[in-house]
Amino acid sequence: MDIYNKYLNNRKLIMLSLIMFLILMSCKHNDKIVLNKNITLFSKFPQESNISFKELYEYNKGVPSSLFLVDSTLIIFNFNFGIDSFFYNYSLKNGQLSKGYLKKGKGPGESIGGFCAGLSENNLWVYDLNLKKILLTDKTKAIANINPPFHTLNLKNDYYKIAILDSSQLLVNGIRDSKYKIQKVDFSGKVLNEFGEFKQIPKDMPLNVLKDATHSFFFLNPSMDRFAMSYLHTDVLEIYDLKEPFKSKAVQGPSVFDIDFKIGKGINYDYMQVTKETKKAFIAGAVTDKYIYLVYSGTSYGDKNDWNYGKFIYIYDWSGNPVRKLNLDRSISGLYVTNDDKTIYSYDIIKGFLVEAKIN
């Protein structure tokens, strides 16, 4: 009788282990996400060189997420918690940092959830993700350090990131119920064009999980006729022509890794759940007329010390060809490259300095 009971107990343990294994396997995402059907793979950059930065200024106002150069003034945008202002200016001529401007708050001319920023014609702008609005000011007043007034444009829809094309049109991503990656919209929210359709969505994968897993950044070129889209969790770069939304170029390499994640289960929603093998690829970028510059991390979630920063810059041309790999002497956050492709500005995340490097 004892032998029989032991047999039943062992059988129950085996069945329970099998059930737990199947549950775990069902949570793991195994279907490959097809980002683009015509991806060109490469295993090595044609050129590779080392870059050393020069320290410009010890910056203690947060962590810059974007940098813009107007004449000899470096405009710094950050959205860190605990910082009073979204913008600061650093003068390359006199080495001085301005007072902060665009205060954080809910009052007139203030922003509570400034998430991305940019330059458009004569304006410096910031997109407030929480309040669904764009705040703009004259860029000449912004660099004059006179606490420039911002005026507001209200949006009707939620987006993740935006770029202003002109006085009536935006380029956006983050529309949750769309099977497309990027949209051109007007300020009323009307979709004028869509780019990058997900044509092969894995079975039983919620669309919002797919959007989380394929988190991307896009960069509008100075001529405003093309944009580059880089992915956060795979080393894929896509290039789109704004006049031809159904045509794209895609390149992947040199590591060539897929997005690794699980489908997480919340109380009322599903989400992308990272694993120890989930990697970060491109964490920042900048573009010029000739090239696309992407800050590359390549670290896995298990190595959290370098998870959000990069020690490499990958350079591509606007035809999608890999051009050069830059090995950096420090981990950086944020990137600006002058339009002559000669100078890089960034932020040393370890030492806390604004930094500059020459591209030879």
mmCIF file of C-alpha atoms in Angstrom:
data_model
loop_
_atom_site.group_PDB
_atom_site.id
_atom_site.type_symbol
_atom_site.label_atom_id
_atom_site.label_comp_id
_atom_site.label_asym_id
_atom_site.label_seq_id
_atom_site.Cartn_x
_atom_site.Cartn_y
_atom_site.Cartn_z
ATOM 1 C CA MET A 1 0.000 0.000 0.000
ATOM 2 C CA ASP A 2 2.847 2.371 0.826
ATOM 3 C CA ILE A 3 4.463 1.628 -2.521
ATOM 4 C CA TYR A 4 1.190 2.399 -4.337
ATOM 5 C CA ASN A 5 0.739 5.707 -2.453
ATOM 6 C CA LYS A 6 4.315 6.630 -3.226
ATOM 7 C CA TYR A 7 3.673 5.880 -6.896
ATOM 8 C CA LEU A 8 0.586 8.155 -6.887
ATOM 9 C CA ASN A 9 2.462 10.964 -5.171
ATOM 10 C CA ASN A 10 5.342 10.746 -7.651
ATOM 11 C CA ARG A 11 2.887 10.726 -10.534
ATOM 12 C CA LYS A 12 1.188 13.847 -9.177
ATOM 13 C CA LEU A 13 4.548 15.580 -8.866
ATOM 14 C CA ILE A 14 5.462 14.655 -12.431
ATOM 15 C CA MET A 15 2.109 15.895 -13.764
ATOM 16 C CA LEU A 16 2.387 19.124 -11.766
ATOM 17 C CA SER A 17 5.905 19.728 -13.084
ATOM 18 C CA LEU A 18 4.719 19.082 -16.631
ATOM 19 C CA ILE A 19 1.814 21.518 -16.237
ATOM 20 C CA MET A 20 4.126 24.212 -14.817
ATOM 21 C CA PHE A 21 6.564 23.655 -17.695
ATOM 22 C CA LEU A 22 3.781 24.036 -20.268
ATOM 23 C CA ILE A 23 2.559 27.228 -18.588
ATOM 24 C CA LEU A 24 6.029 28.723 -18.646
ATOM 25 C CA MET A 25 6.508 27.722 -22.274
ATOM 26 C CA SER A 26 3.184 29.300 -23.208
ATOM 27 C CA CYS A 27 4.308 32.626 -21.722
ATOM 28 C CA LYS A 28 7.553 32.628 -23.681
ATOM 29 C CA HIS A 29 7.213 34.226 -27.105
ATOM 30 C CA ASN A 30 8.651 31.916 -29.745
ATOM 31 C CA ASP A 31 7.128 33.242 -32.983
ATOM 32 C CA LYS A 32 9.545 35.525 -34.784
ATOM 33 C CA ILE A 33 8.320 39.053 -35.419
ATOM 34 C CA VAL A 34 8.839 39.972 -39.076
ATOM 35 C CA LEU A 35 9.746 43.657 -39.107
ATOM 36 C CA ASN A 36 10.473 43.849 -42.818
ATOM 37 C CA LYS A 37 10.349 41.156 -45.486
ATOM 38 C CA ASN A 38 13.387 42.515 -47.313
ATOM 39 C CA ILE A 39 16.065 42.980 -44.662
ATOM 40 C CA THR A 40 19.671 43.078 -45.881
ATOM 41 C CA LEU A 41 22.000 41.388 -43.384
ATOM 42 C CA PHE A 42 25.630 42.339 -42.848
ATOM 43 C CA SER A 43 28.331 40.973 -40.555
ATOM 44 C CA LYS A 44 30.904 43.776 -40.475
ATOM 45 C CA PHE A 45 31.208 47.521 -40.994
ATOM 46 C CA PRO A 46 33.547 48.530 -43.852
ATOM 47 C CA GLN A 47 35.428 50.827 -41.465
ATOM 48 C CA GLU A 48 36.011 50.857 -37.721
ATOM 49 C CA SER A 49 37.786 53.444 -35.603
ATOM 50 C CA ASN A 50 38.216 54.617 -32.007
ATOM 51 C CA ILE A 51 36.843 57.936 -30.780
ATOM 52 C CA SER A 52 38.036 59.865 -27.703
ATOM 53 C CA PHE A 53 35.864 62.598 -26.203
ATOM 54 C CA LYS A 54 36.942 65.895 -24.691
ATOM 55 C CA GLU A 55 35.121 66.990 -21.526
ATOM 56 C CA LEU A 56 33.405 70.367 -21.925
ATOM 57 C CA TYR A 57 31.308 71.006 -18.834
ATOM 58 C CA GLU A 58 30.194 69.150 -15.710
ATOM 59 C CA TYR A 59 26.419 69.030 -16.180
ATOM 60 C CA ASN A 60 24.322 68.284 -13.081
ATOM 61 C CA LYS A 61 20.832 69.185 -14.306
ATOM 62 C CA GLY A 62 19.739 65.644 -15.131
ATOM 63 C CA VAL A 63 20.593 63.344 -18.015
ATOM 64 C CA PRO A 64 20.283 64.924 -21.474
ATOM 65 C CA SER A 65 18.079 62.941 -23.821
ATOM 66 C CA SER A 66 18.431 65.298 -26.820
ATOM 67 C CA LEU A 67 20.957 67.913 -27.909
ATOM 68 C CA PHE A 68 20.585 70.604 -30.591
ATOM 69 C CA LEU A 69 23.147 73.095 -31.879
ATOM 70 C CA VAL A 70 22.098 76.613 -32.915
ATOM 71 C CA ASP A 71 25.094 78.718 -33.975
ATOM 72 C CA SER A 72 27.474 78.203 -31.031
ATOM 73 C CA THR A 73 24.799 77.306 -28.475
ATOM 74 C CA LEU A 74 24.105 73.727 -27.451
ATOM 75 C CA ILE A 75 20.455 73.365 -26.420
ATOM 76 C CA ILE A 76 20.030 70.543 -23.894
ATOM 77 C CA PHE A 77 16.706 68.788 -23.370
ATOM 78 C CA ASN A 78 16.065 66.347 -20.533
ATOM 79 C CA PHE A 79 12.962 64.948 -18.882
ATOM 80 C CA ASN A 80 14.392 63.593 -15.645
ATOM 81 C CA PHE A 81 12.347 63.635 -12.471
ATOM 82 C CA GLY A 82 13.471 66.142 -9.881
ATOM 83 C CA ILE A 83 14.688 68.752 -12.416
ATOM 84 C CA ASP A 84 12.893 72.105 -12.438
ATOM 85 C CA SER A 85 13.274 72.899 -16.155
ATOM 86 C CA PHE A 86 13.261 70.953 -19.405
ATOM 87 C CA PHE A 87 15.843 73.093 -21.268
ATOM 88 C CA TYR A 88 19.303 74.484 -20.587
ATOM 89 C CA ASN A 89 21.755 76.155 -22.964
ATOM 90 C CA TYR A 90 25.497 75.623 -23.015
ATOM 91 C CA SER A 91 27.624 78.221 -24.812
ATOM 92 C CA LEU A 92 30.518 76.735 -26.742
ATOM 93 C CA LYS A 93 32.072 80.221 -26.884
ATOM 94 C CA ASN A 94 32.239 81.088 -23.188
ATOM 95 C CA GLY A 95 31.729 77.670 -21.578
ATOM 96 C CA GLN A 96 28.768 78.837 -19.503
ATOM 97 C CA LEU A 97 25.461 77.121 -18.747
ATOM 98 C CA SER A 98 22.271 79.189 -18.842
ATOM 99 C CA LYS A 99 19.441 79.192 -16.371
ATOM 100 C CA GLY A 100 16.792 76.585 -17.046
ATOM 101 C CA TYR A 101 13.660 77.415 -19.013
ATOM 102 C CA LEU A 102 10.282 75.823 -19.729
ATOM 103 C CA LYS A 103 9.445 75.089 -16.131
ATOM 104 C CA LYS A 104 7.839 71.847 -15.040
ATOM 105 C CA GLY A 105 4.238 72.349 -13.945
ATOM 106 C CA LYS A 106 0.608 72.619 -15.002
ATOM 107 C CA GLY A 107 0.468 76.397 -15.344
ATOM 108 C CA PRO A 108 0.401 78.505 -18.536
ATOM 109 C CA GLY A 109 3.560 78.050 -20.577
ATOM 110 C CA GLU A 110 4.650 75.084 -18.450
ATOM 111 C CA SER A 111 4.911 71.377 -19.224
ATOM 112 C CA ILE A 112 4.375 68.409 -16.949
ATOM 113 C CA GLY A 113 5.280 65.547 -19.258
ATOM 114 C CA GLY A 114 7.703 66.866 -21.859
ATOM 115 C CA PHE A 115 8.824 63.737 -23.655
ATOM 116 C CA CYS A 116 10.594 64.736 -26.870
ATOM 117 C CA ALA A 117 11.810 67.973 -28.407
ATOM 118 C CA GLY A 118 13.134 69.371 -31.642
ATOM 119 C CA LEU A 119 13.723 72.310 -33.948
ATOM 120 C CA SER A 120 11.287 73.219 -36.726
ATOM 121 C CA GLU A 121 11.941 76.251 -38.920
ATOM 122 C CA ASN A 122 12.393 79.087 -36.388
ATOM 123 C CA ASN A 123 10.860 77.237 -33.454
ATOM 124 C CA LEU A 124 12.125 75.152 -30.565
ATOM 125 C CA TRP A 125 9.362 72.773 -29.479
ATOM 126 C CA VAL A 126 8.572 70.104 -26.916
ATOM 127 C CA TYR A 127 5.836 67.469 -26.958
ATOM 128 C CA ASP A 128 3.980 66.955 -23.674
ATOM 129 C CA LEU A 129 2.909 63.315 -23.595
ATOM 130 C CA ASN A 130 0.700 63.695 -20.509
ATOM 131 C CA LEU A 131 -1.218 66.780 -21.549
ATOM 132 C CA LYS A 132 -1.365 65.998 -25.300
ATOM 133 C CA LYS A 133 0.070 69.306 -26.399
ATOM 134 C CA ILE A 134 3.030 70.865 -28.180
ATOM 135 C CA LEU A 135 4.757 73.914 -26.697
ATOM 136 C CA LEU A 136 6.737 76.177 -29.036
ATOM 137 C CA THR A 137 8.990 79.205 -28.735
ATOM 138 C CA ASP A 138 11.214 81.235 -31.035
ATOM 139 C CA LYS A 139 14.623 79.546 -31.072
ATOM 140 C CA THR A 140 16.491 82.882 -31.206
ATOM 141 C CA LYS A 141 14.798 83.915 -27.965
ATOM 142 C CA ALA A 142 15.554 80.506 -26.483
ATOM 143 C CA ILE A 143 19.307 80.830 -27.043
ATOM 144 C CA ALA A 144 19.282 84.441 -25.838
ATOM 145 C CA ASN A 145 18.638 83.171 -22.287
ATOM 146 C CA ILE A 146 15.671 85.469 -21.674
ATOM 147 C CA ASN A 147 13.233 82.858 -20.351
ATOM 148 C CA PRO A 148 11.327 82.678 -23.651
ATOM 149 C CA PRO A 149 7.524 82.422 -23.623
ATOM 150 C CA PHE A 150 6.054 79.188 -24.961
ATOM 151 C CA HIS A 151 2.703 79.004 -26.713
ATOM 152 C CA THR A 152 0.602 75.857 -26.928
ATOM 153 C CA LEU A 153 -0.866 73.703 -29.687
ATOM 154 C CA ASN A 154 -3.346 71.145 -28.400
ATOM 155 C CA LEU A 155 -3.531 67.651 -29.907
ATOM 156 C CA LYS A 156 -6.603 65.429 -29.956
ATOM 157 C CA ASN A 157 -4.810 62.077 -29.915
ATOM 158 C CA ASP A 158 -2.113 60.292 -27.915
ATOM 159 C CA TYR A 159 1.240 59.612 -29.549
ATOM 160 C CA TYR A 160 4.559 58.299 -28.330
ATOM 161 C CA LYS A 161 6.968 60.536 -30.210
ATOM 162 C CA ILE A 162 6.475 63.192 -32.846
ATOM 163 C CA ALA A 163 8.345 65.304 -35.396
ATOM 164 C CA ILE A 164 6.901 68.526 -36.810
ATOM 165 C CA LEU A 165 6.864 68.500 -40.628
ATOM 166 C CA ASP A 166 5.284 71.927 -41.150
ATOM 167 C CA SER A 167 2.626 74.199 -39.679
ATOM 168 C CA SER A 168 -0.123 71.636 -40.246
ATOM 169 C CA GLN A 169 1.457 68.147 -40.291
ATOM 170 C CA LEU A 170 3.248 65.809 -37.898
ATOM 171 C CA LEU A 171 5.107 62.536 -38.166
ATOM 172 C CA VAL A 172 4.160 60.317 -35.213
ATOM 173 C CA ASN A 173 4.454 56.841 -33.759
ATOM 174 C CA GLY A 174 2.740 55.085 -30.879
ATOM 175 C CA ILE A 175 -0.849 54.876 -32.160
ATOM 176 C CA ARG A 176 -1.840 51.743 -30.260
ATOM 177 C CA ASP A 177 -4.657 50.423 -32.453
ATOM 178 C CA SER A 178 -2.802 50.808 -35.769
ATOM 179 C CA LYS A 179 -1.016 47.966 -37.554
ATOM 180 C CA TYR A 180 1.433 50.537 -38.932
ATOM 181 C CA LYS A 181 4.624 51.764 -37.294
ATOM 182 C CA ILE A 182 4.611 55.446 -38.297
ATOM 183 C CA GLN A 183 1.885 57.865 -39.374
ATOM 184 C CA LYS A 184 1.752 61.272 -41.012
ATOM 185 C CA VAL A 185 -1.138 63.159 -39.399
ATOM 186 C CA ASP A 186 -2.562 66.672 -39.312
ATOM 187 C CA PHE A 187 -3.065 68.537 -36.047
ATOM 188 C CA SER A 188 -6.663 67.325 -35.804
ATOM 189 C CA GLY A 189 -5.359 63.737 -35.672
ATOM 190 C CA LYS A 190 -6.475 62.775 -39.180
ATOM 191 C CA VAL A 191 -4.147 60.137 -40.641
ATOM 192 C CA LEU A 192 -2.761 61.289 -44.000
ATOM 193 C CA ASN A 193 -0.324 58.434 -44.632
ATOM 194 C CA GLU A 194 0.982 55.340 -42.856
ATOM 195 C CA PHE A 195 4.385 53.674 -43.063
ATOM 196 C CA GLY A 196 5.632 50.204 -42.187
ATOM 197 C CA GLU A 197 2.716 47.806 -41.941
ATOM 198 C CA PHE A 198 3.051 44.767 -39.691
ATOM 199 C CA LYS A 199 1.958 42.167 -42.230
ATOM 200 C CA GLN A 200 2.858 39.090 -40.176
ATOM 201 C CA ILE A 201 1.597 39.463 -36.626
ATOM 202 C CA PRO A 202 2.315 36.312 -34.578
ATOM 203 C CA LYS A 203 -0.756 34.315 -33.647
ATOM 204 C CA ASP A 204 -2.415 35.281 -30.355
ATOM 205 C CA MET A 205 -0.125 38.281 -29.851
ATOM 206 C CA PRO A 206 -2.011 41.407 -28.685
ATOM 207 C CA LEU A 207 -1.255 44.444 -30.832
ATOM 208 C CA ASN A 208 -0.156 46.542 -27.852
ATOM 209 C CA VAL A 209 2.411 43.870 -26.910
ATOM 210 C CA LEU A 210 3.713 43.876 -30.475
ATOM 211 C CA LYS A 211 4.056 47.666 -30.339
ATOM 212 C CA ASP A 212 5.925 47.469 -27.019
ATOM 213 C CA ALA A 213 8.282 44.785 -28.297
ATOM 214 C CA THR A 214 9.037 46.706 -31.499
ATOM 215 C CA HIS A 215 9.683 49.970 -29.671
ATOM 216 C CA SER A 216 11.451 52.319 -32.095
ATOM 217 C CA PHE A 217 12.823 55.820 -32.577
ATOM 218 C CA PHE A 218 12.620 57.791 -35.796
ATOM 219 C CA PHE A 219 14.806 60.600 -37.133
ATOM 220 C CA LEU A 220 13.725 63.018 -39.857
ATOM 221 C CA ASN A 221 16.498 64.048 -42.235
ATOM 222 C CA PRO A 222 17.299 67.780 -42.690
ATOM 223 C CA SER A 223 15.657 67.824 -46.135
ATOM 224 C CA MET A 224 12.489 66.460 -44.477
ATOM 225 C CA ASP A 225 11.809 63.966 -47.268
ATOM 226 C CA ARG A 226 13.028 60.758 -45.580
ATOM 227 C CA PHE A 227 13.213 59.348 -42.091
ATOM 228 C CA ALA A 228 15.238 56.618 -40.404
ATOM 229 C CA MET A 229 13.657 54.274 -37.873
ATOM 230 C CA SER A 230 15.824 52.333 -35.416
ATOM 231 C CA TYR A 231 14.676 49.644 -33.015
ATOM 232 C CA LEU A 232 15.345 49.455 -29.302
ATOM 233 C CA HIS A 233 15.449 45.661 -28.937
ATOM 234 C CA THR A 234 16.941 44.451 -32.248
ATOM 235 C CA ASP A 235 19.723 45.808 -34.471
ATOM 236 C CA VAL A 236 17.451 46.709 -37.385
ATOM 237 C CA LEU A 237 17.424 50.059 -39.193
ATOM 238 C CA GLU A 238 14.658 50.992 -41.635
ATOM 239 C CA ILE A 239 14.590 53.958 -44.013
ATOM 240 C CA TYR A 240 11.393 55.402 -45.501
ATOM 241 C CA ASP A 241 10.683 57.983 -48.197
ATOM 242 C CA LEU A 242 7.867 60.303 -47.129
ATOM 243 C CA LYS A 243 6.633 60.462 -50.711
ATOM 244 C CA GLU A 244 6.535 56.680 -51.125
ATOM 245 C CA PRO A 245 5.038 55.164 -47.953
ATOM 246 C CA PHE A 246 4.959 51.600 -49.289
ATOM 247 C CA LYS A 247 8.668 51.479 -50.084
ATOM 248 C CA SER A 248 11.363 50.993 -47.468
ATOM 249 C CA LYS A 249 14.928 49.816 -47.023
ATOM 250 C CA ALA A 250 15.986 47.702 -44.074
ATOM 251 C CA VAL A 251 19.378 46.557 -42.833
ATOM 252 C CA GLN A 252 20.412 44.436 -39.853
ATOM 253 C CA GLY A 253 23.793 43.689 -38.352
ATOM 254 C CA PRO A 254 26.428 43.010 -37.426
ATOM 255 C CA SER A 255 25.128 41.031 -34.410
ATOM 256 C CA VAL A 256 21.784 40.116 -36.057
ATOM 257 C CA PHE A 257 19.602 39.243 -33.061
ATOM 258 C CA ASP A 258 15.823 38.988 -32.732
ATOM 259 C CA ILE A 259 13.613 40.563 -30.078
ATOM 260 C CA ASP A 260 13.589 38.322 -27.010
ATOM 261 C CA PHE A 261 10.635 38.718 -24.635
ATOM 262 C CA LYS A 262 7.629 37.143 -22.968
ATOM 263 C CA ILE A 263 3.995 38.174 -23.107
ATOM 264 C CA GLY A 264 3.330 39.488 -19.638
ATOM 265 C CA LYS A 265 -0.129 39.181 -18.121
ATOM 266 C CA GLY A 266 -1.499 42.095 -16.123
ATOM 267 C CA ILE A 267 -4.894 42.298 -14.408
ATOM 268 C CA ASN A 268 -6.585 44.039 -17.319
ATOM 269 C CA TYR A 269 -3.879 44.145 -19.974
ATOM 270 C CA ASP A 270 -0.970 42.309 -21.600
ATOM 271 C CA TYR A 271 2.501 43.749 -21.990
ATOM 272 C CA MET A 272 6.012 43.053 -23.240
ATOM 273 C CA GLN A 273 7.988 41.416 -20.443
ATOM 274 C CA VAL A 274 11.760 41.515 -20.799
ATOM 275 C CA THR A 275 13.929 38.485 -20.086
ATOM 276 C CA LYS A 276 17.573 38.217 -19.070
ATOM 277 C CA GLU A 277 18.311 37.696 -22.772
ATOM 278 C CA THR A 278 16.431 40.794 -23.934
ATOM 279 C CA LYS A 279 18.984 43.126 -25.523
ATOM 280 C CA LYS A 280 19.035 46.838 -26.088
ATOM 281 C CA ALA A 281 20.187 47.864 -29.531
ATOM 282 C CA PHE A 282 19.848 51.542 -30.533
ATOM 283 C CA ILE A 283 19.238 53.931 -27.637
ATOM 284 C CA ALA A 284 19.786 57.328 -29.324
ATOM 285 C CA GLY A 285 20.553 58.815 -32.708
ATOM 286 C CA ALA A 286 21.146 61.814 -34.938
ATOM 287 C CA VAL A 287 21.066 62.440 -38.687
ATOM 288 C CA THR A 288 22.719 64.743 -41.205
ATOM 289 C CA ASP A 289 22.218 65.208 -44.936
ATOM 290 C CA LYS A 290 24.694 62.402 -45.644
ATOM 291 C CA TYR A 291 24.535 59.949 -42.748
ATOM 292 C CA ILE A 292 22.500 58.298 -39.998
ATOM 293 C CA TYR A 293 24.236 58.000 -36.602
ATOM 294 C CA LEU A 294 22.880 55.518 -34.041
ATOM 295 C CA VAL A 295 24.164 54.993 -30.491
ATOM 296 C CA TYR A 296 24.361 51.247 -29.930
ATOM 297 C CA SER A 297 24.231 49.424 -26.597
ATOM 298 C CA GLY A 298 24.165 45.674 -27.298
ATOM 299 C CA THR A 299 23.842 44.798 -23.615
ATOM 300 C CA SER A 300 21.323 42.363 -22.155
ATOM 301 C CA TYR A 301 18.803 43.101 -19.432
ATOM 302 C CA GLY A 302 20.849 40.925 -17.082
ATOM 303 C CA ASP A 303 23.647 43.511 -17.275
ATOM 304 C CA LYS A 304 21.665 46.524 -16.077
ATOM 305 C CA ASN A 305 24.679 48.774 -15.481
ATOM 306 C CA ASP A 306 24.988 49.529 -19.212
ATOM 307 C CA TRP A 307 21.383 48.776 -20.166
ATOM 308 C CA ASN A 308 20.383 52.351 -21.057
ATOM 309 C CA TYR A 309 23.623 53.678 -22.519
ATOM 310 C CA GLY A 310 25.935 53.023 -25.445
ATOM 311 C CA LYS A 311 29.669 52.823 -26.141
ATOM 312 C CA PHE A 312 29.391 52.534 -29.919
ATOM 313 C CA ILE A 313 28.037 54.635 -32.763
ATOM 314 C CA TYR A 314 26.932 52.911 -35.954
ATOM 315 C CA ILE A 315 26.958 55.045 -39.112
ATOM 316 C CA TYR A 316 24.859 54.368 -42.235
ATOM 317 C CA ASP A 317 24.154 56.312 -45.412
ATOM 318 C CA TRP A 318 20.620 57.148 -46.530
ATOM 319 C CA SER A 319 20.625 54.195 -48.934
ATOM 320 C CA GLY A 320 20.882 51.897 -45.904
ATOM 321 C CA ASN A 321 24.514 50.940 -46.425
ATOM 322 C CA PRO A 322 26.625 50.424 -43.275
ATOM 323 C CA VAL A 323 29.486 52.913 -43.414
ATOM 324 C CA ARG A 324 31.460 52.905 -40.184
ATOM 325 C CA LYS A 325 31.554 51.775 -36.561
ATOM 326 C CA LEU A 326 32.883 54.148 -33.908
ATOM 327 C CA ASN A 327 34.201 52.647 -30.659
ATOM 328 C CA LEU A 328 33.774 55.241 -27.919
ATOM 329 C CA ASP A 329 35.980 55.735 -24.872
ATOM 330 C CA ARG A 330 32.950 56.156 -22.552
ATOM 331 C CA SER A 331 29.232 55.424 -22.176
ATOM 332 C CA ILE A 332 27.040 58.174 -23.577
ATOM 333 C CA SER A 333 23.433 59.353 -23.522
ATOM 334 C CA GLY A 334 22.026 61.738 -26.131
ATOM 335 C CA LEU A 335 23.667 62.616 -29.445
ATOM 336 C CA TYR A 336 24.129 65.517 -31.828
ATOM 337 C CA VAL A 337 26.292 65.497 -34.970
ATOM 338 C CA THR A 338 27.089 68.674 -36.887
ATOM 339 C CA ASN A 339 25.816 68.727 -40.458
ATOM 340 C CA ASP A 340 29.372 68.713 -41.847
ATOM 341 C CA ASP A 341 29.795 65.282 -40.201
ATOM 342 C CA LYS A 342 32.887 66.413 -38.322
ATOM 343 C CA THR A 343 31.869 66.878 -34.678
ATOM 344 C CA ILE A 344 29.892 64.858 -32.111
ATOM 345 C CA TYR A 345 28.304 66.269 -28.947
ATOM 346 C CA SER A 346 26.974 64.014 -26.194
ATOM 347 C CA TYR A 347 26.847 63.375 -22.446
ATOM 348 C CA ASP A 348 29.180 61.128 -20.439
ATOM 349 C CA ILE A 349 26.768 59.211 -18.225
ATOM 350 C CA ILE A 350 29.467 57.990 -15.805
ATOM 351 C CA LYS A 351 31.388 61.216 -15.150
ATOM 352 C CA GLY A 352 28.481 63.594 -15.762
ATOM 353 C CA PHE A 353 30.132 65.799 -18.392
ATOM 354 C CA LEU A 354 28.959 67.298 -21.670
ATOM 355 C CA VAL A 355 31.508 65.988 -24.158
ATOM 356 C CA GLU A 356 32.777 66.679 -27.669
ATOM 357 C CA ALA A 357 34.646 64.517 -30.190
ATOM 358 C CA LYS A 358 36.020 65.024 -33.681
ATOM 359 C CA ILE A 359 35.316 62.472 -36.408
ATOM 360 C CA ASN A 360 38.467 61.916 -38.437
#
